[in-house]
Amino acid sequence: ASQLEHFPVVTIEGACHMQFASGEPVPYVAAFDLLPSASEGEVHEQIGALVAAFLPTCRAAATASSRVT
């Protein structure tokens, strides 16, 4: 598998960095983060879908590497 498959990079249109976290942003993030156009709920749904799609590739890679002797 390629490094891209192991370490994917994705963007979510309309999202800001803080929508991946929870709680109040630290002052630096509050001052310089992107202004989101997507709702937090929409972004969380997309993050969940992306993670759910990625996890099987991790399991497949782990299973394949455990077969190598």
PDB file of N, CA, C and O in Angstrom:
ATOM      1  N   ALA A   1       0.837  -1.195   0.000  1.00  0.00           N
ATOM      2  CA  ALA A   1       0.000   0.000   0.000  1.00  0.00           C
ATOM      3  C   ALA A   1       0.872   1.246   0.000  1.00  0.00           C
ATOM      4  O   ALA A   1       1.960   1.259   0.555  1.00  0.00           O
ATOM      5  N   SER A   2       0.376   2.272  -0.614  1.00  0.00           N
ATOM      6  CA  SER A   2       1.142   3.511  -0.697  1.00  0.00           C
ATOM      7  C   SER A   2       1.042   4.301   0.599  1.00  0.00           C
ATOM      8  O   SER A   2       0.167   4.063   1.429  1.00  0.00           O
ATOM      9  N   GLN A   3       1.951   5.242   0.771  1.00  0.00           N
ATOM     10  CA  GLN A   3       1.913   6.116   1.941  1.00  0.00           C
ATOM     11  C   GLN A   3       0.623   6.930   1.968  1.00  0.00           C
ATOM     12  O   GLN A   3       0.099   7.218   3.036  1.00  0.00           O
ATOM     13  N   LEU A   4       0.108   7.274   0.797  1.00  0.00           N
ATOM     14  CA  LEU A   4      -1.147   8.028   0.729  1.00  0.00           C
ATOM     15  C   LEU A   4      -2.297   7.233   1.344  1.00  0.00           C
ATOM     16  O   LEU A   4      -3.154   7.797   2.013  1.00  0.00           O
ATOM     17  N   GLU A   5      -2.286   5.917   1.160  1.00  0.00           N
ATOM     18  CA  GLU A   5      -3.331   5.091   1.756  1.00  0.00           C
ATOM     19  C   GLU A   5      -3.201   5.015   3.267  1.00  0.00           C
ATOM     20  O   GLU A   5      -4.179   4.895   3.980  1.00  0.00           O
ATOM     21  N   HIS A   6      -1.970   5.074   3.770  1.00  0.00           N
ATOM     22  CA  HIS A   6      -1.739   4.996   5.217  1.00  0.00           C
ATOM     23  C   HIS A   6      -1.904   6.347   5.907  1.00  0.00           C
ATOM     24  O   HIS A   6      -2.212   6.394   7.101  1.00  0.00           O
ATOM     25  N   PHE A   7      -1.641   7.422   5.195  1.00  0.00           N
ATOM     26  CA  PHE A   7      -1.679   8.765   5.782  1.00  0.00           C
ATOM     27  C   PHE A   7      -2.457   9.718   4.878  1.00  0.00           C
ATOM     28  O   PHE A   7      -1.903  10.669   4.337  1.00  0.00           O
ATOM     29  N   PRO A   8      -3.765   9.482   4.724  1.00  0.00           N
ATOM     30  CA  PRO A   8      -4.536  10.333   3.813  1.00  0.00           C
ATOM     31  C   PRO A   8      -4.716  11.753   4.365  1.00  0.00           C
ATOM     32  O   PRO A   8      -4.705  11.969   5.580  1.00  0.00           O
ATOM     33  N   VAL A   9      -4.855  12.665   3.456  1.00  0.00           N
ATOM     34  CA  VAL A   9      -5.144  14.054   3.802  1.00  0.00           C
ATOM     35  C   VAL A   9      -6.447  14.408   3.092  1.00  0.00           C
ATOM     36  O   VAL A   9      -6.582  14.181   1.894  1.00  0.00           O
ATOM     37  N   VAL A  10      -7.395  14.925   3.842  1.00  0.00           N
ATOM     38  CA  VAL A  10      -8.676  15.306   3.258  1.00  0.00           C
ATOM     39  C   VAL A  10      -9.021  16.725   3.679  1.00  0.00           C
ATOM     40  O   VAL A  10      -8.503  17.236   4.671  1.00  0.00           O
ATOM     41  N   THR A  11      -9.884  17.327   2.922  1.00  0.00           N
ATOM     42  CA  THR A  11     -10.436  18.626   3.304  1.00  0.00           C
ATOM     43  C   THR A  11     -11.951  18.497   3.326  1.00  0.00           C
ATOM     44  O   THR A  11     -12.528  17.683   2.605  1.00  0.00           O
ATOM     45  N   ILE A  12     -12.562  19.277   4.173  1.00  0.00           N
ATOM     46  CA  ILE A  12     -14.018  19.323   4.243  1.00  0.00           C
ATOM     47  C   ILE A  12     -14.415  20.750   3.926  1.00  0.00           C
ATOM     48  O   ILE A  12     -14.115  21.668   4.692  1.00  0.00           O
ATOM     49  N   GLU A  13     -15.050  20.909   2.778  1.00  0.00           N
ATOM     50  CA  GLU A  13     -15.431  22.245   2.333  1.00  0.00           C
ATOM     51  C   GLU A  13     -16.339  22.914   3.358  1.00  0.00           C
ATOM     52  O   GLU A  13     -17.290  22.313   3.857  1.00  0.00           O
ATOM     53  N   GLY A  14     -16.017  24.131   3.704  1.00  0.00           N
ATOM     54  CA  GLY A  14     -16.818  24.905   4.639  1.00  0.00           C
ATOM     55  C   GLY A  14     -16.479  24.697   6.098  1.00  0.00           C
ATOM     56  O   GLY A  14     -17.081  25.312   6.967  1.00  0.00           O
ATOM     57  N   ALA A  15     -15.515  23.810   6.373  1.00  0.00           N
ATOM     58  CA  ALA A  15     -15.158  23.505   7.765  1.00  0.00           C
ATOM     59  C   ALA A  15     -13.982  24.350   8.227  1.00  0.00           C
ATOM     60  O   ALA A  15     -13.194  24.851   7.431  1.00  0.00           O
ATOM     61  N   CYS A  16     -13.885  24.494   9.536  1.00  0.00           N
ATOM     62  CA  CYS A  16     -12.709  25.133  10.129  1.00  0.00           C
ATOM     63  C   CYS A  16     -12.021  24.104  11.022  1.00  0.00           C
ATOM     64  O   CYS A  16     -12.561  23.034  11.300  1.00  0.00           O
ATOM     65  N   HIS A  17     -10.816  24.404  11.447  1.00  0.00           N
ATOM     66  CA  HIS A  17     -10.046  23.471  12.269  1.00  0.00           C
ATOM     67  C   HIS A  17     -10.751  23.158  13.585  1.00  0.00           C
ATOM     68  O   HIS A  17     -10.748  22.026  14.047  1.00  0.00           O
ATOM     69  N   MET A  18     -11.347  24.147  14.197  1.00  0.00           N
ATOM     70  CA  MET A  18     -11.953  23.965  15.515  1.00  0.00           C
ATOM     71  C   MET A  18     -13.142  23.020  15.468  1.00  0.00           C
ATOM     72  O   MET A  18     -13.471  22.389  16.471  1.00  0.00           O
ATOM     73  N   GLN A  19     -13.768  22.847  14.320  1.00  0.00           N
ATOM     74  CA  GLN A  19     -14.907  21.938  14.231  1.00  0.00           C
ATOM     75  C   GLN A  19     -14.489  20.476  14.368  1.00  0.00           C
ATOM     76  O   GLN A  19     -15.326  19.607  14.548  1.00  0.00           O
ATOM     77  N   PHE A  20     -13.201  20.210  14.310  1.00  0.00           N
ATOM     78  CA  PHE A  20     -12.704  18.855  14.532  1.00  0.00           C
ATOM     79  C   PHE A  20     -12.509  18.599  16.018  1.00  0.00           C
ATOM     80  O   PHE A  20     -12.399  17.464  16.454  1.00  0.00           O
ATOM     81  N   ALA A  21     -12.490  19.641  16.815  1.00  0.00           N
ATOM     82  CA  ALA A  21     -12.267  19.551  18.257  1.00  0.00           C
ATOM     83  C   ALA A  21     -13.573  19.825  18.997  1.00  0.00           C
ATOM     84  O   ALA A  21     -14.636  19.949  18.408  1.00  0.00           O
ATOM     85  N   SER A  22     -13.464  19.937  20.309  1.00  0.00           N
ATOM     86  CA  SER A  22     -14.624  20.308  21.105  1.00  0.00           C
ATOM     87  C   SER A  22     -14.190  21.312  22.159  1.00  0.00           C
ATOM     88  O   SER A  22     -12.998  21.484  22.417  1.00  0.00           O
ATOM     89  N   GLY A  23     -15.155  21.970  22.749  1.00  0.00           N
ATOM     90  CA  GLY A  23     -14.841  22.954  23.777  1.00  0.00           C
ATOM     91  C   GLY A  23     -14.543  24.319  23.189  1.00  0.00           C
ATOM     92  O   GLY A  23     -14.772  24.581  22.007  1.00  0.00           O
ATOM     93  N   GLU A  24     -14.047  25.178  24.039  1.00  0.00           N
ATOM     94  CA  GLU A  24     -13.717  26.541  23.610  1.00  0.00           C
ATOM     95  C   GLU A  24     -12.328  26.576  22.979  1.00  0.00           C
ATOM     96  O   GLU A  24     -11.389  25.977  23.510  1.00  0.00           O
ATOM     97  N   PRO A  25     -12.178  27.287  21.878  1.00  0.00           N
ATOM     98  CA  PRO A  25     -10.852  27.379  21.260  1.00  0.00           C
ATOM     99  C   PRO A  25      -9.916  28.238  22.108  1.00  0.00           C
ATOM    100  O   PRO A  25     -10.361  29.169  22.778  1.00  0.00           O
ATOM    101  N   VAL A  26      -8.639  27.902  22.043  1.00  0.00           N
ATOM    102  CA  VAL A  26      -7.644  28.749  22.696  1.00  0.00           C
ATOM    103  C   VAL A  26      -7.611  30.076  21.952  1.00  0.00           C
ATOM    104  O   VAL A  26      -8.046  30.153  20.790  1.00  0.00           O
ATOM    105  N   PRO A  27      -7.147  31.143  22.574  1.00  0.00           N
ATOM    106  CA  PRO A  27      -7.188  32.464  21.930  1.00  0.00           C
ATOM    107  C   PRO A  27      -6.559  32.514  20.538  1.00  0.00           C
ATOM    108  O   PRO A  27      -7.102  33.155  19.629  1.00  0.00           O
ATOM    109  N   TYR A  28      -5.451  31.828  20.339  1.00  0.00           N
ATOM    110  CA  TYR A  28      -4.786  31.856  19.022  1.00  0.00           C
ATOM    111  C   TYR A  28      -5.705  31.264  17.951  1.00  0.00           C
ATOM    112  O   TYR A  28      -5.847  31.828  16.859  1.00  0.00           O
ATOM    113  N   VAL A  29      -6.313  30.124  18.264  1.00  0.00           N
ATOM    114  CA  VAL A  29      -7.217  29.488  17.299  1.00  0.00           C
ATOM    115  C   VAL A  29      -8.421  30.387  17.052  1.00  0.00           C
ATOM    116  O   VAL A  29      -8.846  30.572  15.909  1.00  0.00           O
ATOM    117  N   ALA A  30      -8.974  30.948  18.100  1.00  0.00           N
ATOM    118  CA  ALA A  30     -10.125  31.843  17.946  1.00  0.00           C
ATOM    119  C   ALA A  30      -9.789  33.029  17.046  1.00  0.00           C
ATOM    120  O   ALA A  30     -10.623  33.475  16.258  1.00  0.00           O
ATOM    121  N   ALA A  31      -8.570  33.512  17.127  1.00  0.00           N
ATOM    122  CA  ALA A  31      -8.171  34.680  16.348  1.00  0.00           C
ATOM    123  C   ALA A  31      -7.847  34.352  14.893  1.00  0.00           C
ATOM    124  O   ALA A  31      -8.070  35.183  14.010  1.00  0.00           O
ATOM    125  N   PHE A  32      -7.324  33.140  14.635  1.00  0.00           N
ATOM    126  CA  PHE A  32      -6.782  32.873  13.302  1.00  0.00           C
ATOM    127  C   PHE A  32      -7.417  31.709  12.549  1.00  0.00           C
ATOM    128  O   PHE A  32      -7.048  31.446  11.408  1.00  0.00           O
ATOM    129  N   ASP A  33      -8.345  30.989  13.148  1.00  0.00           N
ATOM    130  CA  ASP A  33      -8.966  29.861  12.456  1.00  0.00           C
ATOM    131  C   ASP A  33      -9.846  30.366  11.319  1.00  0.00           C
ATOM    132  O   ASP A  33     -10.258  31.528  11.282  1.00  0.00           O
ATOM    133  N   LEU A  34     -10.147  29.469  10.401  1.00  0.00           N
ATOM    134  CA  LEU A  34     -11.049  29.792   9.305  1.00  0.00           C
ATOM    135  C   LEU A  34     -12.444  30.060   9.847  1.00  0.00           C
ATOM    136  O   LEU A  34     -12.808  29.561  10.914  1.00  0.00           O
ATOM    137  N   LEU A  35     -13.228  30.812   9.123  1.00  0.00           N
ATOM    138  CA  LEU A  35     -14.625  31.028   9.483  1.00  0.00           C
ATOM    139  C   LEU A  35     -15.449  29.960   8.761  1.00  0.00           C
ATOM    140  O   LEU A  35     -15.474  29.921   7.524  1.00  0.00           O
ATOM    141  N   PRO A  36     -16.119  29.088   9.499  1.00  0.00           N
ATOM    142  CA  PRO A  36     -16.832  27.991   8.842  1.00  0.00           C
ATOM    143  C   PRO A  36     -18.117  28.450   8.159  1.00  0.00           C
ATOM    144  O   PRO A  36     -18.794  29.360   8.620  1.00  0.00           O
ATOM    145  N   SER A  37     -18.424  27.802   7.051  1.00  0.00           N
ATOM    146  CA  SER A  37     -19.713  28.022   6.410  1.00  0.00           C
ATOM    147  C   SER A  37     -20.602  26.794   6.576  1.00  0.00           C
ATOM    148  O   SER A  37     -21.798  26.859   6.316  1.00  0.00           O
ATOM    149  N   ALA A  38     -20.024  25.677   7.003  1.00  0.00           N
ATOM    150  CA  ALA A  38     -20.779  24.454   7.286  1.00  0.00           C
ATOM    151  C   ALA A  38     -21.062  24.392   8.781  1.00  0.00           C
ATOM    152  O   ALA A  38     -20.279  24.890   9.590  1.00  0.00           O
ATOM    153  N   SER A  39     -22.183  23.766   9.132  1.00  0.00           N
ATOM    154  CA  SER A  39     -22.520  23.641  10.550  1.00  0.00           C
ATOM    155  C   SER A  39     -21.636  22.592  11.215  1.00  0.00           C
ATOM    156  O   SER A  39     -21.077  21.711  10.546  1.00  0.00           O
ATOM    157  N   GLU A  40     -21.531  22.682  12.530  1.00  0.00           N
ATOM    158  CA  GLU A  40     -20.732  21.711  13.271  1.00  0.00           C
ATOM    159  C   GLU A  40     -21.279  20.297  13.065  1.00  0.00           C
ATOM    160  O   GLU A  40     -20.516  19.342  12.893  1.00  0.00           O
ATOM    161  N   GLY A  41     -22.585  20.155  13.050  1.00  0.00           N
ATOM    162  CA  GLY A  41     -23.201  18.845  12.823  1.00  0.00           C
ATOM    163  C   GLY A  41     -22.852  18.267  11.463  1.00  0.00           C
ATOM    164  O   GLY A  41     -22.546  17.071  11.348  1.00  0.00           O
ATOM    165  N   GLU A  42     -22.896  19.099  10.428  1.00  0.00           N
ATOM    166  CA  GLU A  42     -22.535  18.641   9.079  1.00  0.00           C
ATOM    167  C   GLU A  42     -21.082  18.186   9.033  1.00  0.00           C
ATOM    168  O   GLU A  42     -20.759  17.148   8.447  1.00  0.00           O
ATOM    169  N   VAL A  43     -20.214  18.963   9.658  1.00  0.00           N
ATOM    170  CA  VAL A  43     -18.792  18.637   9.650  1.00  0.00           C
ATOM    171  C   VAL A  43     -18.542  17.345  10.431  1.00  0.00           C
ATOM    172  O   VAL A  43     -17.806  16.469   9.981  1.00  0.00           O
ATOM    173  N   HIS A  44     -19.186  17.186  11.583  1.00  0.00           N
ATOM    174  CA  HIS A  44     -19.012  15.963  12.370  1.00  0.00           C
ATOM    175  C   HIS A  44     -19.502  14.740  11.602  1.00  0.00           C
ATOM    176  O   HIS A  44     -18.877  13.672  11.663  1.00  0.00           O
ATOM    177  N   GLU A  45     -20.591  14.868  10.856  1.00  0.00           N
ATOM    178  CA  GLU A  45     -21.078  13.753  10.035  1.00  0.00           C
ATOM    179  C   GLU A  45     -20.051  13.378   8.973  1.00  0.00           C
ATOM    180  O   GLU A  45     -19.786  12.196   8.740  1.00  0.00           O
ATOM    181  N   GLN A  46     -19.468  14.389   8.338  1.00  0.00           N
ATOM    182  CA  GLN A  46     -18.471  14.117   7.301  1.00  0.00           C
ATOM    183  C   GLN A  46     -17.211  13.499   7.907  1.00  0.00           C
ATOM    184  O   GLN A  46     -16.629  12.576   7.321  1.00  0.00           O
ATOM    185  N   ILE A  47     -16.784  13.985   9.059  1.00  0.00           N
ATOM    186  CA  ILE A  47     -15.618  13.414   9.730  1.00  0.00           C
ATOM    187  C   ILE A  47     -15.890  11.950  10.061  1.00  0.00           C
ATOM    188  O   ILE A  47     -15.053  11.072   9.830  1.00  0.00           O
ATOM    189  N   GLY A  48     -17.072  11.668  10.598  1.00  0.00           N
ATOM    190  CA  GLY A  48     -17.430  10.287  10.916  1.00  0.00           C
ATOM    191  C   GLY A  48     -17.391   9.387   9.698  1.00  0.00           C
ATOM    192  O   GLY A  48     -16.881   8.262   9.758  1.00  0.00           O
ATOM    193  N   ALA A  49     -17.926   9.856   8.579  1.00  0.00           N
ATOM    194  CA  ALA A  49     -17.925   9.066   7.347  1.00  0.00           C
ATOM    195  C   ALA A  49     -16.505   8.826   6.852  1.00  0.00           C
ATOM    196  O   ALA A  49     -16.168   7.720   6.410  1.00  0.00           O
ATOM    197  N   LEU A  50     -15.668   9.850   6.925  1.00  0.00           N
ATOM    198  CA  LEU A  50     -14.277   9.702   6.479  1.00  0.00           C
ATOM    199  C   LEU A  50     -13.502   8.719   7.355  1.00  0.00           C
ATOM    200  O   LEU A  50     -12.762   7.873   6.855  1.00  0.00           O
ATOM    201  N   VAL A  51     -13.687   8.825   8.657  1.00  0.00           N
ATOM    202  CA  VAL A  51     -13.009   7.910   9.571  1.00  0.00           C
ATOM    203  C   VAL A  51     -13.519   6.484   9.355  1.00  0.00           C
ATOM    204  O   VAL A  51     -12.725   5.529   9.305  1.00  0.00           O
ATOM    205  N   ALA A  52     -14.828   6.322   9.193  1.00  0.00           N
ATOM    206  CA  ALA A  52     -15.398   4.992   8.961  1.00  0.00           C
ATOM    207  C   ALA A  52     -14.866   4.368   7.670  1.00  0.00           C
ATOM    208  O   ALA A  52     -14.648   3.162   7.603  1.00  0.00           O
ATOM    209  N   ALA A  53     -14.633   5.177   6.658  1.00  0.00           N
ATOM    210  CA  ALA A  53     -14.079   4.667   5.400  1.00  0.00           C
ATOM    211  C   ALA A  53     -12.602   4.324   5.541  1.00  0.00           C
ATOM    212  O   ALA A  53     -12.099   3.413   4.876  1.00  0.00           O
ATOM    213  N   PHE A  54     -11.888   5.032   6.413  1.00  0.00           N
ATOM    214  CA  PHE A  54     -10.447   4.821   6.575  1.00  0.00           C
ATOM    215  C   PHE A  54     -10.125   3.618   7.454  1.00  0.00           C
ATOM    216  O   PHE A  54      -9.166   2.894   7.192  1.00  0.00           O
ATOM    217  N   LEU A  55     -10.901   3.379   8.494  1.00  0.00           N
ATOM    218  CA  LEU A  55     -10.573   2.320   9.455  1.00  0.00           C
ATOM    219  C   LEU A  55     -10.424   0.933   8.828  1.00  0.00           C
ATOM    220  O   LEU A  55      -9.506   0.199   9.207  1.00  0.00           O
ATOM    221  N   PRO A  56     -11.255   0.531   7.883  1.00  0.00           N
ATOM    222  CA  PRO A  56     -11.037  -0.790   7.277  1.00  0.00           C
ATOM    223  C   PRO A  56      -9.682  -0.915   6.578  1.00  0.00           C
ATOM    224  O   PRO A  56      -9.100  -1.998   6.537  1.00  0.00           O
ATOM    225  N   THR A  57      -9.156   0.174   6.042  1.00  0.00           N
ATOM    226  CA  THR A  57      -7.840   0.101   5.407  1.00  0.00           C
ATOM    227  C   THR A  57      -6.751  -0.132   6.452  1.00  0.00           C
ATOM    228  O   THR A  57      -5.764  -0.807   6.175  1.00  0.00           O
ATOM    229  N   CYS A  58      -6.943   0.399   7.656  1.00  0.00           N
ATOM    230  CA  CYS A  58      -5.981   0.156   8.733  1.00  0.00           C
ATOM    231  C   CYS A  58      -5.999  -1.303   9.139  1.00  0.00           C
ATOM    232  O   CYS A  58      -4.951  -1.919   9.341  1.00  0.00           O
ATOM    233  N   ARG A  59      -7.190  -1.860   9.251  1.00  0.00           N
ATOM    234  CA  ARG A  59      -7.307  -3.266   9.632  1.00  0.00           C
ATOM    235  C   ARG A  59      -6.714  -4.160   8.559  1.00  0.00           C
ATOM    236  O   ARG A  59      -6.023  -5.129   8.857  1.00  0.00           O
ATOM    237  N   ALA A  60      -6.981  -3.844   7.304  1.00  0.00           N
ATOM    238  CA  ALA A  60      -6.439  -4.647   6.208  1.00  0.00           C
ATOM    239  C   ALA A  60      -4.923  -4.592   6.207  1.00  0.00           C
ATOM    240  O   ALA A  60      -4.251  -5.609   6.015  1.00  0.00           O
ATOM    241  N   ALA A  61      -4.359  -3.416   6.454  1.00  0.00           N
ATOM    242  CA  ALA A  61      -2.903  -3.278   6.485  1.00  0.00           C
ATOM    243  C   ALA A  61      -2.318  -4.050   7.655  1.00  0.00           C
ATOM    244  O   ALA A  61      -1.280  -4.706   7.522  1.00  0.00           O
ATOM    245  N   ALA A  62      -2.973  -4.003   8.807  1.00  0.00           N
ATOM    246  CA  ALA A  62      -2.489  -4.723   9.991  1.00  0.00           C
ATOM    247  C   ALA A  62      -2.551  -6.228   9.755  1.00  0.00           C
ATOM    248  O   ALA A  62      -1.639  -6.961  10.125  1.00  0.00           O
ATOM    249  N   THR A  63      -3.622  -6.690   9.136  1.00  0.00           N
ATOM    250  CA  THR A  63      -3.767  -8.110   8.843  1.00  0.00           C
ATOM    251  C   THR A  63      -2.707  -8.567   7.851  1.00  0.00           C
ATOM    252  O   THR A  63      -2.085  -9.615   8.028  1.00  0.00           O
ATOM    253  N   ALA A  64      -2.465  -7.768   6.831  1.00  0.00           N
ATOM    254  CA  ALA A  64      -1.457  -8.105   5.822  1.00  0.00           C
ATOM    255  C   ALA A  64      -0.063  -8.132   6.439  1.00  0.00           C
ATOM    256  O   ALA A  64       0.734  -9.033   6.152  1.00  0.00           O
ATOM    257  N   SER A  65       0.252  -7.175   7.296  1.00  0.00           N
ATOM    258  CA  SER A  65       1.596  -7.133   7.882  1.00  0.00           C
ATOM    259  C   SER A  65       1.798  -8.273   8.871  1.00  0.00           C
ATOM    260  O   SER A  65       2.910  -8.726   9.082  1.00  0.00           O
ATOM    261  N   SER A  66       0.719  -8.776   9.488  1.00  0.00           N
ATOM    262  CA  SER A  66       0.876  -9.879  10.433  1.00  0.00           C
ATOM    263  C   SER A  66       1.127 -11.196   9.707  1.00  0.00           C
ATOM    264  O   SER A  66       1.621 -12.145  10.289  1.00  0.00           O
ATOM    265  N   ARG A  67       0.809 -11.240   8.411  1.00  0.00           N
ATOM    266  CA  ARG A  67       1.071 -12.435   7.602  1.00  0.00           C
ATOM    267  C   ARG A  67       2.507 -12.495   7.112  1.00  0.00           C
ATOM    268  O   ARG A  67       2.954 -13.548   6.689  1.00  0.00           O
ATOM    269  N   VAL A  68       3.206 -11.381   7.122  1.00  0.00           N
ATOM    270  CA  VAL A  68       4.577 -11.334   6.644  1.00  0.00           C
ATOM    271  C   VAL A  68       5.474 -11.937   7.707  1.00  0.00           C
ATOM    272  O   VAL A  68       5.428 -11.585   8.869  1.00  0.00           O
ATOM    273  N   THR A  69       6.294 -12.895   7.301  1.00  0.00           N
ATOM    274  CA  THR A  69       7.206 -13.529   8.275  1.00  0.00           C
ATOM    275  C   THR A  69       8.636 -13.370   7.863  1.00  0.00           C
ATOM    276  O   THR A  69       8.975 -13.116   6.771  1.00  0.00           O
TER     277      THR A  69
END
